[in-house]
Coordinates of C-alpha atoms and ligand atoms in Angstrom, one line a residue:
X1 CA -5.0 14.6 -10.1
X2 CA -7.2 13.1 -12.9
X3 CA -10.6 11.4 -11.9
X4 CA -9.0 8.0 -12.7
X5 CA -6.0 8.7 -10.4
X6 CA -8.3 9.9 -7.6
X7 CA -10.4 6.7 -8.0
X8 CA -7.3 4.6 -7.8
X9 CA -6.1 6.5 -4.7
X10 CA -9.5 6.1 -3.0
X11 CA -9.5 2.4 -3.7
X12 CA -6.0 1.9 -2.2
X13 CA -7.1 3.7 1.0
X14 CA -10.6 2.1 1.2
X15 CA -12.5 5.3 0.4
X16 CA -15.7 5.7 -1.6
X17 CA -17.5 8.6 -3.1
X18 CA -20.3 8.3 -0.5
X19 CA -19.5 7.1 3.0
X20 CA -20.8 7.1 6.5
X21 CA -18.6 9.0 9.0
X22 CA -18.6 6.9 12.2
X23 CA -16.6 3.8 13.1
X24 CA -15.3 2.0 16.1
X25 CA -13.9 -0.9 14.1
X26 CA -13.9 -2.0 10.5
X27 CA -17.4 -0.9 9.5
X28 CA -18.7 2.6 8.9
X29 CA -22.1 3.8 10.0
X30 CA -24.2 7.0 10.4
X31 CA -27.9 7.7 10.5
X32 CA -28.1 11.5 10.8
X33 CA -29.1 12.2 7.2
X34 CA -26.7 15.2 7.4
X35 CA -24.3 15.0 4.5
X36 CA -21.0 16.8 4.3
X37 CA -19.5 17.6 0.9
X38 CA -15.7 17.3 0.6
X39 CA -14.2 19.4 -2.1
X40 CA -10.6 19.7 -3.3
X41 CA -9.1 23.0 -2.2
X42 CA -7.2 23.0 -5.5
X43 CA -9.8 22.3 -8.2
X44 CA -13.0 22.6 -6.3
X45 CA -14.0 19.1 -7.5
X46 CA -16.3 17.2 -5.3
X47 CA -14.2 14.4 -3.8
X48 CA -16.8 12.6 -1.7
X49 CA -20.0 13.0 0.4
X50 CA -19.8 11.9 4.0
X51 CA -22.9 11.3 6.2
X52 CA -22.0 12.9 9.5
X53 CA -22.6 11.2 12.8
X54 CA -25.6 12.1 14.8
X55 CA -26.5 11.7 18.5
X56 CA -27.5 8.0 18.2
X57 CA -24.2 7.2 16.3
X58 CA -22.2 9.0 18.9
X59 CA -23.9 7.1 21.7
X60 CA -23.2 3.7 20.1
X61 CA -19.6 4.6 19.5
X62 CA -18.9 5.9 23.0
X63 CA -20.4 2.8 24.6
X64 CA -17.9 0.7 22.6
X65 CA -15.0 3.0 23.6
X66 CA -16.0 2.7 27.2
X67 CA -16.1 -1.1 27.1
X68 CA -12.9 -1.3 25.1
X69 CA -11.1 0.6 27.8
X70 CA -11.7 -2.2 30.3
X71 CA -10.0 -4.7 28.0
X72 CA -7.2 -2.5 26.6
X73 CA -5.9 -1.2 30.0
X74 CA -5.3 -4.8 31.1
X75 CA -2.9 -5.6 28.2
X76 CA 0.7 -5.0 29.3
X77 CA 2.1 -1.7 27.9
X78 CA 4.9 -3.4 25.9
X79 CA 2.3 -5.5 24.2
X80 CA 0.3 -2.4 23.4
X81 CA 3.6 -1.0 22.1
X82 CA 4.0 -3.9 19.8
X83 CA 0.6 -3.1 18.3
X84 CA 1.6 0.5 17.8
X85 CA 4.8 -0.8 16.2
X86 CA 2.6 -2.6 13.7
X87 CA 0.6 0.5 13.1
X88 CA 3.9 2.2 12.2
X89 CA 4.7 -0.6 9.8
X90 CA 1.3 -0.3 8.1
X91 CA 1.8 3.4 7.8
X92 CA 5.2 2.9 6.1
X93 CA 3.5 0.7 3.6
X94 CA 0.8 3.3 2.8
X95 CA 3.0 6.4 3.1
X96 CA 2.8 7.3 -0.6
X97 CA -0.9 6.9 -0.8
X98 CA -1.8 8.7 2.5
X99 CA 0.7 11.5 1.7
X100 CA -1.0 12.1 -1.6
X101 CA -4.4 12.1 0.0
X102 CA -3.2 14.8 2.5
X103 CA -2.1 16.9 -0.5
X104 CA -5.3 16.3 -2.3
X105 CA -7.7 17.1 0.5
X106 CA -5.8 19.7 2.5
X107 CA -3.7 21.3 -0.2
X108 CA -0.1 21.1 1.2
X109 CA 2.6 20.2 -1.3
X110 CA 3.4 16.5 -1.7
X111 CA 6.7 16.6 0.1
X112 CA 4.9 18.1 3.1
X113 CA 2.1 15.5 2.7
X114 CA 4.6 12.7 2.8
X115 CA 6.5 14.4 5.7
X116 CA 3.3 14.5 7.7
X117 CA 2.9 10.7 7.3
X118 CA 6.5 10.4 8.3
X119 CA 5.7 12.2 11.5
X120 CA 3.0 9.5 12.2
X121 CA 5.6 6.8 11.6
X122 CA 8.2 8.6 13.8
X123 CA 5.8 9.0 16.7
X124 CA 4.8 5.3 16.5
X125 CA 8.5 4.5 16.9
X126 CA 8.8 6.9 19.8
X127 CA 5.7 5.4 21.5
X128 CA 7.1 1.8 21.1
X129 CA 10.1 2.8 23.2
X130 CA 8.0 4.6 25.6
X131 CA 5.8 1.5 26.2
X132 CA 8.7 -0.1 28.1
X133 CA 9.6 3.0 30.1
X134 CA 6.4 4.5 31.5
X135 CA 7.7 4.8 34.9
X136 CA 7.3 6.6 38.2
X137 CA 9.9 7.1 41.0
X138 CA 10.5 5.2 44.2
X139 CA 10.7 7.7 47.1
X140 CA 12.2 7.6 50.6
X141 CA 9.6 7.3 53.3
X142 CA 9.9 9.1 56.6
X143 CA 8.3 6.1 58.3
X144 CA 10.4 3.0 59.3
X145 CA 10.2 0.0 57.0
X146 CA 7.9 1.8 54.6
X147 CA 8.3 2.4 50.9
X148 CA 6.7 5.0 48.7
X149 CA 6.3 4.9 44.9
X150 CA 4.4 6.4 42.1
X151 CA 2.6 4.4 39.5
X152 CA 1.0 5.5 36.3
X153 CA -2.3 3.9 35.2
X154 CA -4.4 4.1 32.0
X155 CA -6.7 7.1 32.2
X156 CA -9.7 6.2 30.0
X157 CA -10.9 7.0 26.5
X158 CA -9.3 10.2 25.1
X159 CA -11.3 12.6 22.9
X160 CA -9.0 13.9 20.2
X161 CA -10.3 16.9 18.2
X162 CA -8.1 18.0 15.3
X163 CA -7.5 20.9 13.0
X164 CA -7.6 20.8 9.2
X165 CA -4.0 21.7 8.6
X166 CA -2.4 18.5 10.0
X167 CA -5.1 16.1 9.1
X168 CA -3.3 12.9 10.1
X169 CA -0.2 13.8 12.1
X170 CA -2.0 15.3 15.1
X171 CA -4.1 12.2 15.5
X172 CA -0.9 10.2 15.6
X173 CA 0.8 12.5 18.1
X174 CA -2.1 11.8 20.4
X175 CA -3.0 8.3 19.6
X176 CA 0.4 6.6 19.5
X177 CA 0.9 7.8 23.1
X178 CA -2.7 7.2 24.2
X179 CA -2.6 3.6 22.9
X180 CA 0.6 2.7 24.7
X181 CA -0.7 4.4 27.8
X182 CA -3.8 2.1 27.7
X183 CA -6.3 4.6 26.5
X184 CA -8.8 4.2 23.6
X185 CA -9.1 7.2 21.3
X186 CA -12.3 8.8 20.0
X187 CA -11.2 11.1 17.1
X188 CA -13.3 14.0 15.8
X189 CA -11.4 15.3 12.8
X190 CA -11.9 18.7 11.1
X191 CA -14.9 18.7 8.8
X192 CA -12.6 20.1 6.2
X193 CA -10.5 17.0 6.1
X194 CA -12.6 13.9 6.9
X195 CA -11.2 11.7 4.2
X196 CA -7.7 11.7 5.7
X197 CA -9.3 10.5 9.0
X198 CA -11.3 7.8 7.3
X199 CA -8.3 6.6 5.4
X200 CA -6.1 6.6 8.5
X201 CA -8.7 4.7 10.5
X202 CA -8.9 2.1 7.7
X203 CA -5.2 1.5 8.0
X204 CA -5.2 1.4 11.8
X205 CA -8.2 -0.8 12.1
X206 CA -6.7 -3.5 9.8
X207 CA -3.8 -3.7 12.2
X208 CA -5.9 -3.7 15.3
X209 CA -8.1 -6.5 13.9
X210 CA -5.1 -8.6 12.9
X211 CA -3.8 -8.3 16.4
X212 CA -7.1 -9.3 18.1
X213 CA -7.7 -5.8 19.6
X214 CA -11.3 -5.3 20.5
X215 CA -13.5 -2.8 18.7
X216 CA -13.7 0.6 20.3
X217 CA -9.9 1.1 21.0
X218 CA -9.8 3.4 17.9
X219 CA -12.8 5.3 16.8
X220 CA -13.6 8.1 14.4
X221 CA -16.6 10.4 14.5
X222 CA -17.1 12.8 11.6
X223 CA -19.5 15.4 12.9
X224 CA -20.1 19.1 13.4
X225 CA -18.0 20.8 16.2
X226 CA -21.2 22.5 17.4
X227 CA -23.0 19.1 17.7
X228 CA -20.7 16.1 18.1
X229 CA -17.8 18.2 19.3
X230 CA -19.8 19.8 22.0
X231 CA -21.2 16.4 23.0
X232 CA -17.7 15.1 23.5
X233 CA -16.8 18.1 25.7
X234 CA -19.5 17.4 28.1
X235 CA -19.0 13.6 28.2
X236 CA -17.5 12.5 31.5
X237 CA -16.6 9.2 29.9
X238 CA -13.8 11.2 28.2
X239 CA -11.5 12.2 31.1
X240 CA -9.2 13.9 28.7
X241 CA -10.0 16.1 25.7
X242 CA -6.9 16.9 23.5
X243 CA -7.9 19.6 21.1
X244 CA -5.9 21.3 18.3
X245 CA -7.3 24.3 16.6
X246 CA -7.9 28.1 17.0
X247 CA -7.7 30.0 20.2
X248 CA -11.5 30.7 19.9
X249 CA -12.2 27.0 19.9
X250 CA -9.7 26.3 22.7
X251 CA -11.3 28.9 25.0
X252 CA -14.7 27.2 24.5
X253 CA -13.3 23.8 25.2
X254 CA -11.3 24.9 28.2
X255 CA -14.5 26.3 29.7
X256 CA -16.8 23.4 29.0
X257 CA -14.4 20.6 30.0
X258 CA -13.1 22.7 32.9
X259 CA -16.7 23.0 34.2
X260 CA -16.8 19.2 34.7
X261 CA -13.2 19.2 36.0
X262 CA -12.1 17.2 33.0
X263 CA -8.5 17.4 31.7
X264 CA -7.5 19.2 28.5
X265 CA -4.5 19.4 26.3
X266 CA -5.0 22.5 24.3
X267 CA -2.8 23.2 21.2
X268 CA -4.0 26.5 19.8
X269 CA -3.0 29.3 17.5
X270 CA 0.5 30.8 17.2
X271 CA 1.9 34.2 16.3
X272 CA 5.5 33.0 15.7
X273 CA 8.4 35.4 15.3
X274 CA 12.0 35.1 14.1
X275 CA 14.6 37.6 15.2
X276 CA 17.2 38.2 12.6
X277 CA 20.3 39.7 14.3
X278 CA 23.0 41.7 12.6
X279 CA 25.3 38.9 13.8
X280 CA 23.3 36.2 11.9
X281 CA 24.3 33.9 9.2
X282 CA 22.3 35.4 6.4
X283 CA 21.9 32.4 4.2
X284 CA 20.6 30.2 7.0
X285 CA 18.3 33.0 8.3
X286 CA 16.9 33.5 4.8
X287 CA 16.2 29.8 4.2
X288 CA 14.5 29.4 7.6
X289 CA 12.4 32.6 7.2
X290 CA 11.4 31.7 3.7
X291 CA 10.2 28.2 4.5
X292 CA 8.6 29.4 7.8
X293 CA 6.5 32.1 6.1
X294 CA 5.7 30.5 2.7
X295 CA 5.7 26.7 3.5
X296 CA 2.3 25.1 3.8
X297 CA 1.0 28.4 2.4
X298 CA 1.3 29.9 5.9
X299 CA -1.1 27.3 7.3
X300 CA 1.0 25.8 10.0
X301 CA 0.5 26.6 13.7
X302 CA 4.2 27.2 13.7
X303 CA 4.4 29.3 10.5
X304 CA 6.6 32.4 10.8
X305 CA 4.2 35.4 11.0
X306 CA 6.6 38.1 12.2
X307 CA 10.2 38.9 11.3
X308 CA 12.0 41.2 13.7
X309 CA 15.1 42.3 11.8
X310 CA 18.1 44.4 13.0
X311 CA 17.8 47.8 11.3
X312 CA 21.3 47.4 9.8
X313 CA 20.2 44.2 8.0
X314 CA 16.6 45.1 7.2
X315 CA 16.8 46.4 3.6
X316 CA 19.2 43.7 2.4
X317 CA 17.3 40.9 4.1
X318 CA 13.9 42.0 2.7
X319 CA 15.3 42.4 -0.8
X320 CA 16.5 38.8 -0.7
X321 CA 13.2 37.6 0.7
X322 CA 11.3 39.4 -2.1
X323 CA 13.6 37.8 -4.7
X324 CA 12.7 34.4 -3.2
X325 CA 9.0 35.2 -3.1
X326 CA 9.0 36.2 -6.7
X327 CA 10.3 32.7 -7.7
X328 CA 7.7 30.7 -5.7
X329 CA 5.8 28.4 -8.1
X330 CA 2.2 28.5 -7.0
X331 CA -0.2 25.8 -8.2
X332 CA -1.3 22.2 -7.9
X333 CA 0.2 20.8 -4.7
X334 CA 0.7 17.4 -6.3
X335 CA 3.0 18.8 -9.0
X336 CA 6.5 18.3 -7.8
X337 CA 7.6 21.7 -9.0
X338 CA 5.0 23.5 -6.9
X339 CA 6.2 25.3 -3.7
X340 CA 3.0 26.7 -2.6
X341 CA -0.5 25.2 -2.9
X342 CA -3.9 26.7 -2.2
X343 CA -5.5 27.9 1.0
X344 CA -8.0 25.5 2.4
X345 CA -11.2 27.3 1.2
X346 CA -12.7 30.6 0.1
X347 CA -13.3 31.7 3.7
X348 CA -9.5 31.5 4.3
X349 CA -9.0 33.8 1.3
X350 CA -11.5 36.2 2.7
X351 CA -9.6 36.2 6.0
X352 CA -6.4 36.9 4.0
X353 CA -8.1 39.9 2.3
X354 CA -9.6 41.2 5.5
X355 CA -6.2 41.1 7.2
X356 CA -4.5 43.0 4.5
X357 CA -7.3 45.7 4.5
X358 CA -6.8 46.0 8.2
X359 CA -3.0 46.1 7.9
X360 CA -3.2 48.9 5.4
X361 CA -5.6 50.9 7.6
X362 CA -3.3 50.4 10.6
X363 CA -0.3 51.9 8.8
X364 CA 1.1 48.7 7.1
X365 CA 2.9 48.9 3.7
X366 CA 2.6 45.9 1.4
X367 CA 6.2 45.2 0.2
X368 CA 5.3 42.1 -1.9
X369 CA 2.1 40.2 -2.8
X370 CA -1.2 41.2 -1.3
X371 CA -3.2 39.7 -4.2
X372 CA -5.7 36.9 -4.7
X373 CA -4.8 35.0 -7.9
X374 CA -7.2 34.3 -10.7
X375 CA -8.3 30.8 -10.1
X376 CA -5.8 28.6 -12.0
X377 CA -8.0 25.5 -11.5
X378 CA -11.5 26.6 -10.7
X379 CA -11.4 27.5 -7.1
X380 CA -10.6 31.0 -5.6
X381 CA -8.1 29.6 -3.1
X382 CA -4.8 30.8 -4.5
X383 CA -3.0 33.9 -3.1
X384 CA 0.4 35.5 -3.5
X385 CA 2.6 35.1 -0.4
X386 CA 2.7 38.5 1.1
X387 CA 5.2 40.7 3.1
X388 CA 3.9 43.7 5.0
X389 CA 6.1 46.2 6.9
X390 CA 4.1 47.3 10.0
X391 CA 4.5 48.0 13.7
X392 CA 4.4 45.1 16.1
X393 CA 1.6 46.7 18.2
X394 CA -0.8 47.2 15.2
X395 CA -4.0 45.2 16.2
X396 CA -3.8 43.0 13.1
X397 CA -0.3 41.9 14.0
X398 CA -1.5 40.8 17.4
X399 CA -3.8 38.2 15.8
X400 CA -3.2 35.0 13.9
X401 CA -4.3 35.1 10.3
X402 CA -4.0 31.6 8.9
X403 CA -2.6 32.6 5.6
X404 CA 0.9 33.4 4.1
X405 CA 1.2 37.0 5.4
X406 CA 4.5 37.9 6.9
X407 CA 4.7 41.1 9.0
X408 CA 8.2 42.6 9.1
X409 CA 9.6 45.2 11.5
X410 CA 13.0 46.7 12.6
X411 CA 14.8 46.7 15.9
X412 CA 17.9 48.4 17.3
X413 CA 18.9 46.4 20.5
X414 CA 18.4 42.8 21.4
X415 CA 16.4 43.7 24.5
X416 CA 14.1 45.8 22.3
X417 CA 13.7 42.8 19.9
X418 CA 12.8 40.4 22.8
X419 CA 10.2 42.8 24.1
X420 CA 8.6 43.1 20.7
X421 CA 8.8 39.4 20.3
X422 CA 6.9 38.7 23.5
X423 CA 4.4 41.4 23.0
X424 CA 1.6 39.3 21.5
X425 CA -1.1 37.2 23.2
X426 CA 0.1 33.9 21.7
X427 CA 3.2 31.9 22.7
X428 CA 3.9 28.8 20.4
X429 CA 7.1 28.9 18.4
X430 CA 10.0 31.3 18.1
X431 CA 13.6 31.6 16.9
X432 CA 16.6 33.8 16.7
X433 CA 19.3 33.8 14.1
X434 CA 22.5 35.0 15.7
X435 CA 26.1 33.8 16.0
X436 CA 26.5 35.8 19.2
X437 CA 26.4 33.4 22.2
X438 CA 25.2 36.1 24.5
X439 CA 22.3 37.1 22.2
X440 CA 21.3 33.5 21.6
X441 CA 21.5 32.5 25.2
X442 CA 19.5 35.5 26.3
X443 CA 16.8 34.5 23.9
X444 CA 16.4 31.1 25.4
X445 CA 16.8 32.3 29.0
X446 CA 14.1 33.2 31.5
X447 CA 14.1 36.8 30.2
X448 CA 14.0 35.7 26.6
X449 CA 11.3 34.1 24.4
X450 CA 8.1 33.3 26.3
X451 CA 7.1 30.6 23.8
X452 CA 6.8 26.8 24.3
X453 CA 9.4 26.4 21.5
X454 CA 12.4 28.7 21.3
X455 CA 15.1 27.9 18.7
X456 CA 18.6 29.2 17.9
X457 CA 19.6 29.3 14.3
X458 CA 16.5 27.2 13.5
X459 CA 13.2 28.6 12.1
X460 CA 9.9 28.5 13.9
X461 CA 8.1 26.1 11.5
X462 CA 8.1 22.4 12.0
X463 CA 9.2 20.4 15.0
X464 CA 10.6 17.0 15.7
X465 CA 8.4 14.5 17.5
X466 CA 10.9 13.8 20.3
X467 CA 10.5 17.2 22.1
X468 CA 7.4 18.1 23.9
X469 CA 5.3 20.2 21.5
X470 CA 3.1 23.1 22.5
X471 CA 2.9 26.7 23.6
X472 CA 2.1 29.2 26.3
X473 CA -0.4 32.0 26.8
X474 CA -3.3 31.9 24.3
X475 CA -1.6 28.9 22.6
X476 CA -3.2 26.9 25.5
X477 CA -0.3 25.5 27.6
X478 CA -0.8 21.9 26.3
X479 CA 2.1 19.6 25.4
X480 CA 1.7 16.8 23.0
X481 CA 3.9 14.0 21.7
X482 CA 7.5 14.0 22.8
X483 CA 9.5 14.1 26.1
X484 CA 7.2 13.4 29.1
X485 CA 3.9 14.5 27.6
X486 CA 2.7 10.9 28.0
X487 CA 1.9 11.8 31.6
X488 CA -1.1 13.7 30.5
X489 CA -2.6 10.5 29.1
X490 CA -2.3 8.6 32.4
X491 CA -3.4 8.9 36.0
X492 CA -0.8 9.1 38.7
X493 CA -1.1 7.2 41.9
X494 CA 1.1 7.5 45.0
X495 CA 1.5 4.3 47.0
X496 CA 2.9 3.9 50.5
X497 CA 3.7 0.3 51.5
X498 CA 4.3 -0.8 55.1
X499 CA 6.4 -3.9 55.1
X500 CA 7.3 -3.7 58.8
X501 CA 3.9 -4.4 60.3
X502 CA 3.9 -1.5 62.8
X503 CA 1.6 1.4 62.1
X504 CA 3.4 4.8 62.0
X505 CA 1.5 8.0 61.2
X506 CA 3.1 10.6 59.1
X507 CA 4.6 13.7 60.7
X508 CA 5.0 11.8 64.0
X509 CA 1.3 12.2 64.9
X510 CA 0.4 9.9 67.9
X511 CA -3.2 8.6 68.0
X512 CA -3.8 5.9 70.6
X513 CA -6.6 4.9 73.0
Ligands
NAD601 P1 -10.8 25.3 14.3 O1 -10.6 25.9 15.6 O2 -11.7 26.0 13.3 O3 -11.2 23.8 14.4 C1 -10.4 22.8 15.0 C2 -11.3 21.7 15.4 O4 -12.1 22.1 16.5 C3 -12.2 21.1 14.3 O5 -12.2 19.7 14.4 C4 -13.5 21.7 14.7 O6 -14.6 21.0 14.3 C5 -13.4 21.6 16.2 N1 -14.4 22.5 17.0 C6 -14.7 23.8 16.7 N2 -15.6 24.2 17.6 C7 -15.8 23.2 18.5 C8 -16.6 23.0 19.7 N3 -17.4 24.0 20.1 N4 -16.5 21.8 20.3 C9 -15.7 20.9 19.9 N5 -15.0 20.9 18.8 C10 -15.0 22.1 18.1 O7 -9.3 25.3 13.6 P2 -8.8 25.0 12.1 O8 -9.2 26.1 11.2 O9 -9.2 23.6 11.7 O10 -7.2 25.0 12.3 C11 -6.4 26.1 12.3 C12 -6.1 26.5 13.7 O11 -5.5 25.4 14.4 C13 -5.0 27.6 13.7 O12 -5.4 28.5 14.7 C14 -3.8 26.9 14.1 O13 -2.8 27.7 14.7 C15 -4.3 25.9 15.0 N6 -3.3 24.7 15.2 C16 -2.6 24.6 16.3 C17 -1.7 23.6 16.5 C18 -0.8 23.5 17.7 O14 -0.3 22.4 17.9 N7 -0.7 24.5 18.5 C19 -1.5 22.7 15.4 C20 -2.3 22.8 14.3 C21 -3.2 23.8 14.2

């Protein structure tokens, strides 16, 4: 993107080259004197400088969020839904610009940048419907002329902490639901992608203002995880912390929020595998494995990290994968011909190199790739997508490296494949390619995949917003977005109503003088 194009894009999204990083309404403020430089992962160009929020800024912002809750929770849920509908309309109008910003700042290719904004739009639509159906059951009481029911009430301001790799969608997964549930949102985005957060907030704030929503319902606080992030974890005014990021970060959040008995939704790292059976449709399996491993330069929580291939298919399948890998155009994510953009920064490239060194030491054989590319644009962030044949129990295979490295291995029986599949600490996304009903059903049965997401003839990467999203084991156990995950954003209350007048104690207990 030329400097003129960047300037035009910034103008369309209300961004400037120097900005403050905190807002609970239209205006931005910060007083820490701690400036964050935001560079393009593609060119290395300095895109902007953001003054991060400090302690005083956080205090001001949280006070507003706390006050806003008292107002917001009193607005009927369908009216809150109408406002979320308008946020979806505003996002539709800005989809092109916001999608381009995602590509510019995070480095995913444009079609994926646009797809991420589409996810925001879709989840707004989902939440609008939800706003009229947030419901609890009516239950039969054992006492005569009594009724029992469950109600769901707004919970309070929700702290949303997001990772760099979905710099706008994860905010929407949380916020569209939180808003219809009656909760304000305090968003701490990744320090690697603050511009996407500021631009999103500008779009959302315009809608909230136009609808007379008080300041504090939607806030953004750009700040260090070790400072502002930690401050949020310990803040009892945030009854729920929804955090997306690495397992290391999630373990810390789980401990600190757990110590105050706060709630968490933890969406952490994955180590996703695809089983390719000898009874699979090869073309479908190839397309799914290719996108899963190379798409988003391997920087999705659901990226395919392991392929467990039937020994009869292994050589043919890998040969086809390598042919695909050879034709991947790597470069500027905003060029429509590009299939793979950069990694987020040089540190990610070092992680890529370190993982490959470890893999080689642990008996791995690089079948394709394994190289850092000479910088085509000025930043050492481009790598070749890589395939390594290695044993599933090699220590490096047991960890998530956030880069396009695919570990491949062979199996003989489906039972053996499932054991290999589950023998990692993480449990996010999984898939099997097989036309055998018995194999496919076994994979999604109680003795099959232990992941939060288990697909048949569908890859591991990417998910629709309608299903609950999240994973088990070290992925954190949280569920965001679809299905009934709205329940995490509300507090449940059981009510017993006596309409008969006589007092009856439960379980037939008698207590008279
Ligand atoms: P990260 O863990 O480095 O950072 C994530 C967020 O946590 C950032 O906003 C960071 O500032 C914040 N943070 C870090 N330490 C904190 C602390 N002590 N207190 C409060 N906040 C703190 O992750 P990343 O590199 O940005 O993202 C990549 C990781 O995210 C991968 O592991 C990926 O699998 C995971 N991820 C998971 C999902 C999912 O839904 N399961 C989705 C996207 C990304």
